Coordinates of C-alpha atoms in Angstrom, one line a residue:
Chain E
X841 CA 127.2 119.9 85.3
X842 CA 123.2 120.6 85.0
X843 CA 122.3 117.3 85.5
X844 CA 120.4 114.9 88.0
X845 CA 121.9 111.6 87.5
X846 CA 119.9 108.3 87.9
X847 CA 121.0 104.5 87.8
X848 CA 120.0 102.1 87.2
X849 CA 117.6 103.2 84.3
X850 CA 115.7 100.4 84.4
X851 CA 115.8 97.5 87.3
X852 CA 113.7 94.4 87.6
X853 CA 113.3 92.5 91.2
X854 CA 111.5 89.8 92.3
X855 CA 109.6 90.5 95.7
X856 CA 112.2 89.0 98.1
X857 CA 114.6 90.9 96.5
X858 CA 117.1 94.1 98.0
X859 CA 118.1 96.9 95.6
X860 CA 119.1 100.3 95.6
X861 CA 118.2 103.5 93.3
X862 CA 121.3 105.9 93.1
X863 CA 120.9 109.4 92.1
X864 CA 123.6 112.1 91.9
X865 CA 124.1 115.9 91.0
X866 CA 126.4 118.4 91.2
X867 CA 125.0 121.4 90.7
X868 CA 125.6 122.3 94.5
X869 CA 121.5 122.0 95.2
X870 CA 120.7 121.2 99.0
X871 CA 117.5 119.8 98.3
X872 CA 117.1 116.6 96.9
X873 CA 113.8 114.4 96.5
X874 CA 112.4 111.3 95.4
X875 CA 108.9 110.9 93.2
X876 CA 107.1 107.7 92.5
X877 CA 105.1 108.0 89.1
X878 CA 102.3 105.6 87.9
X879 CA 101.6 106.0 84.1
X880 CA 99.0 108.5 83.2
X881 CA 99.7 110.0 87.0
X882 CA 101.6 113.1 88.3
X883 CA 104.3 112.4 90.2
X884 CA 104.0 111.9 93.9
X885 CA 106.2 113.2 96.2
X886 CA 108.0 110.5 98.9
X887 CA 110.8 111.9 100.7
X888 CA 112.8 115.2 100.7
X889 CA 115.9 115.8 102.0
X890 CA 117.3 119.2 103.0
X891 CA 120.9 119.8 104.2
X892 CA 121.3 115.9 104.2
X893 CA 118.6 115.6 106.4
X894 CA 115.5 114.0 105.8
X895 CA 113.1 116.0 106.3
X896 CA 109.6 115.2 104.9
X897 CA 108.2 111.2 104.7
X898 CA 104.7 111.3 102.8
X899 CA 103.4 108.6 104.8
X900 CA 106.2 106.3 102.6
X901 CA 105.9 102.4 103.7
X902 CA 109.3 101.2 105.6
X903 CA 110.0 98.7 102.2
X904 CA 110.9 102.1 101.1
X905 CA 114.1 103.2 103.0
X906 CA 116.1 107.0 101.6
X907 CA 119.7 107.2 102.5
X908 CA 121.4 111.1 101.7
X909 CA 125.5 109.9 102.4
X910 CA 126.4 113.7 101.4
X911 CA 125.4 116.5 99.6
X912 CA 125.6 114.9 96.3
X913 CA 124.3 111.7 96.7
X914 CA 120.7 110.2 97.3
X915 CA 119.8 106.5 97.8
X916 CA 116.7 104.8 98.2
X917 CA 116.7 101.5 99.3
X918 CA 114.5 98.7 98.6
X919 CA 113.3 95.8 100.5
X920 CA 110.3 93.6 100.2
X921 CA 108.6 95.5 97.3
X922 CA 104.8 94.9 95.7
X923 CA 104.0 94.5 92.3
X924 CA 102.1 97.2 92.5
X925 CA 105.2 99.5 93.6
X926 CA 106.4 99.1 90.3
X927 CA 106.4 102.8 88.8
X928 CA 109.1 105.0 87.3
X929 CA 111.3 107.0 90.4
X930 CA 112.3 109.8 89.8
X931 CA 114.9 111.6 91.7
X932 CA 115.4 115.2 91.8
X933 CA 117.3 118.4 93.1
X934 CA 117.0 121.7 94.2
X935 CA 118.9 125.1 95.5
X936 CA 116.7 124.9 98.8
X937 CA 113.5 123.1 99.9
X938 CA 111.0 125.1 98.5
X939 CA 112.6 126.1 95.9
X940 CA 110.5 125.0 92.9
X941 CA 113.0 125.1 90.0
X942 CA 113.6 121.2 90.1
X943 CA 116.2 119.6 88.1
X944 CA 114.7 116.2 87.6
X945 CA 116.7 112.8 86.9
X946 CA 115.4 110.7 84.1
X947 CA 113.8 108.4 86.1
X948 CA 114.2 104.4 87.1
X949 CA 111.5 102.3 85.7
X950 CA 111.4 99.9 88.3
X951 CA 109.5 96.3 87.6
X952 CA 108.3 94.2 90.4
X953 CA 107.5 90.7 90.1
Chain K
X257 CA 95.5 122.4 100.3
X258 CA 95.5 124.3 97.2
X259 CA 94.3 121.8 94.3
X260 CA 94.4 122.6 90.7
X261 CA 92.8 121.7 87.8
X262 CA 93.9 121.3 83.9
X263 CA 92.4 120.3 80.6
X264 CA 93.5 116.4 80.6
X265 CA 94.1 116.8 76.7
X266 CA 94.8 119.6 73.8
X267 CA 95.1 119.1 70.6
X268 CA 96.4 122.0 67.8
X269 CA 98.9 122.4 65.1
X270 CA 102.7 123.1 64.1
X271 CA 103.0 127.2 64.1
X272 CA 100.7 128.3 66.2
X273 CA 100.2 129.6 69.8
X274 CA 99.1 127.1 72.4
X275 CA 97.2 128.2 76.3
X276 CA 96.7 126.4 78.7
X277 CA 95.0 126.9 81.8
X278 CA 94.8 125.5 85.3
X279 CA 92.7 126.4 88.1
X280 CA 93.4 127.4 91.7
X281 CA 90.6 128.6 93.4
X282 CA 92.3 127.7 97.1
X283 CA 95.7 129.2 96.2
X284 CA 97.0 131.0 99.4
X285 CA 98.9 134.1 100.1
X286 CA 102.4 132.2 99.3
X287 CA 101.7 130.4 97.0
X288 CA 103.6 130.3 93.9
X289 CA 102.6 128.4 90.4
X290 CA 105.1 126.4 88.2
X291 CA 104.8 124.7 84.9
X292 CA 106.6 121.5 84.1
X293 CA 106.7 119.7 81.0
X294 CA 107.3 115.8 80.6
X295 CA 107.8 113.5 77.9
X296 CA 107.6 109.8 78.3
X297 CA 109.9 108.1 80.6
X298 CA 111.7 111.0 81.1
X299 CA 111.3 113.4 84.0
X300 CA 109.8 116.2 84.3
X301 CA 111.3 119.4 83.1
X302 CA 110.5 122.9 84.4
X303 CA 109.5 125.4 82.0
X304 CA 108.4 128.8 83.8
X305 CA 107.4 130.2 87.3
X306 CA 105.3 132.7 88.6
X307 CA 103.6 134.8 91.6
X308 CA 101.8 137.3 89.6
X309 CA 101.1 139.1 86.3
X310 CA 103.2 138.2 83.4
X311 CA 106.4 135.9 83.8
X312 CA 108.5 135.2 80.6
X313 CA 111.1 133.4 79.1
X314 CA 112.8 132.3 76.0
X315 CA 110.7 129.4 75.7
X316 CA 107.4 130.4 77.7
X317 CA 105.1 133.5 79.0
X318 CA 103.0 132.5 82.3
X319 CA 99.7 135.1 82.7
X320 CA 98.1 135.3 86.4
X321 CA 95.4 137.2 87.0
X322 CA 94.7 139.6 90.0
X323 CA 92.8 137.2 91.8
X324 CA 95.7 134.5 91.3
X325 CA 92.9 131.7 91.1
X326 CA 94.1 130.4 87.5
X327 CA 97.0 131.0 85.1
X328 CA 97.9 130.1 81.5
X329 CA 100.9 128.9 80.3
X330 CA 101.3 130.0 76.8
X331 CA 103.6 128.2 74.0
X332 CA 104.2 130.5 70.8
X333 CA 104.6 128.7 67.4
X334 CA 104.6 125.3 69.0
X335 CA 106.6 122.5 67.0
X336 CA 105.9 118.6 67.1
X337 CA 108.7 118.3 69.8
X338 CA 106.0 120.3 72.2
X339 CA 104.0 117.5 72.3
X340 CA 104.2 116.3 75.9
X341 CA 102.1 116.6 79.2
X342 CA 102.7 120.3 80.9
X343 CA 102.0 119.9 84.8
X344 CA 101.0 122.9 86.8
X345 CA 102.1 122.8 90.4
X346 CA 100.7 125.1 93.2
X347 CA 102.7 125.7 96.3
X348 CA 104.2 127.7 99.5
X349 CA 107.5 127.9 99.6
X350 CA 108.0 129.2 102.8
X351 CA 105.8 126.4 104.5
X352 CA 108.0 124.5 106.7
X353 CA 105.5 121.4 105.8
X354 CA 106.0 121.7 102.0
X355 CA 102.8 121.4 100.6
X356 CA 103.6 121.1 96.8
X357 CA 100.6 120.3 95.1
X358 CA 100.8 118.6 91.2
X359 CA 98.0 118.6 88.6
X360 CA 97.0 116.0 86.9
X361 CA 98.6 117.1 83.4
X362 CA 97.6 118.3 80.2
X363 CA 98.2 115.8 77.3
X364 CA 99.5 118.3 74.7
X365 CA 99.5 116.7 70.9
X366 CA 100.8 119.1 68.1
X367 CA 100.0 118.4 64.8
X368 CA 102.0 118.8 61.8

């Protein structure tokens, strides 16, 4: 399996709303991130995890909360959200933090109204 | 902070060889540059990496210079199916911070 896993593909919420992105892999990667991308825009990093453990927050608002339940799995919860946090997320993995070969999910276009 | 700068667009045709390049000016010691490529609503997938010289693979050939302050990622005989934006990302991957810094793109179209 060479793939980074995403659901829901696409998700609309209204602004009182909780929901939660899944991503999953199984390539054995210990690094796993989450991206927030605005059309025409790079994407811009949020969280990374390493060894389960969270270990970078890019200044992410708390309506933005990342679970890692094990080494597979990555969650990020949501809570509150702004129209103008509507973006695609993308989720994706890597051997080791650092490690720039990403494997990259195919993203949740997420809708916020 | 190293930053980097692209072409925002390209435009060229079916067949032939595509460069592009991105600057670096501030790239540090560590640093090492990567190429993704994206298509629309689809995440980003990477093509080639490189510290130095010449890096290549079945589907790409990355050129650094000495200085390491730009590189071009070249495409032989592109198809329409190359047409996509191609990131350049500068980072350290060593730095216990993880600065990982992403150009703006280049909007590759291939014409038939």
């Amino acid at each position: 399996d060479t793939e980074v896993t995403q659901t829901p593909k696409h998700l609309v919420m209204g602004m009182t709303n909780k929901k939660s992105l899944k991503c999953e892999q199984h390539m054995g990667h210990r690094a796993m991130y989450w991206y927030k991308q605005k059309a025409k825009k790079p994407p811009e990093l949020m969280f990374v995890y390493s060894y389960e453990k969270l270990s970078i927050n890019e200044s992410v608002p708390s309506r933005f909360s990342p679970e890692c339940p094990n080494s597979s799995l990555l969650n990020l919860h949501l809570h509150a959200l702004q129209p103008e946090d509507s973006a695609l997320y993308l989720c994706a993995s890597s051997h080791a933090r650092g490690n720039y070969g990403y494997t990259f999910g195919s993203g949740t276009r997420l809708t916020v109204v | 902070l190293a930053k980097t700068t692209q072409p925002i667009s390209m435009d060229s045709y079916e067949g032939q060889e595509v460069n592009i390049t991105c600057s670096h000016n501030n790239i540090a010691t560590n640093d090492y540059i990567t190429w993704y490529q994206q298509f629309p609503s689809q995440g980003p997938r990477f093509i080639i990496q490189g510290y130095k010289t010449k890096v290549t693979n079945e589907v790409a050939s990355l050129f650094i210079p000495a200085d390491r302050k730009s590189s071009t990622l070249s495409l032989p005989r592109v198809s329409l199916s190359d047409t996509a934006v191609y990131y350049c990302l500068v980072g350290d991957s060593m730095d216990s911070n993880y600065q990982l810094i992403w150009g703006a793109g280049t909007k590759l179209i291939i014409k038939p």
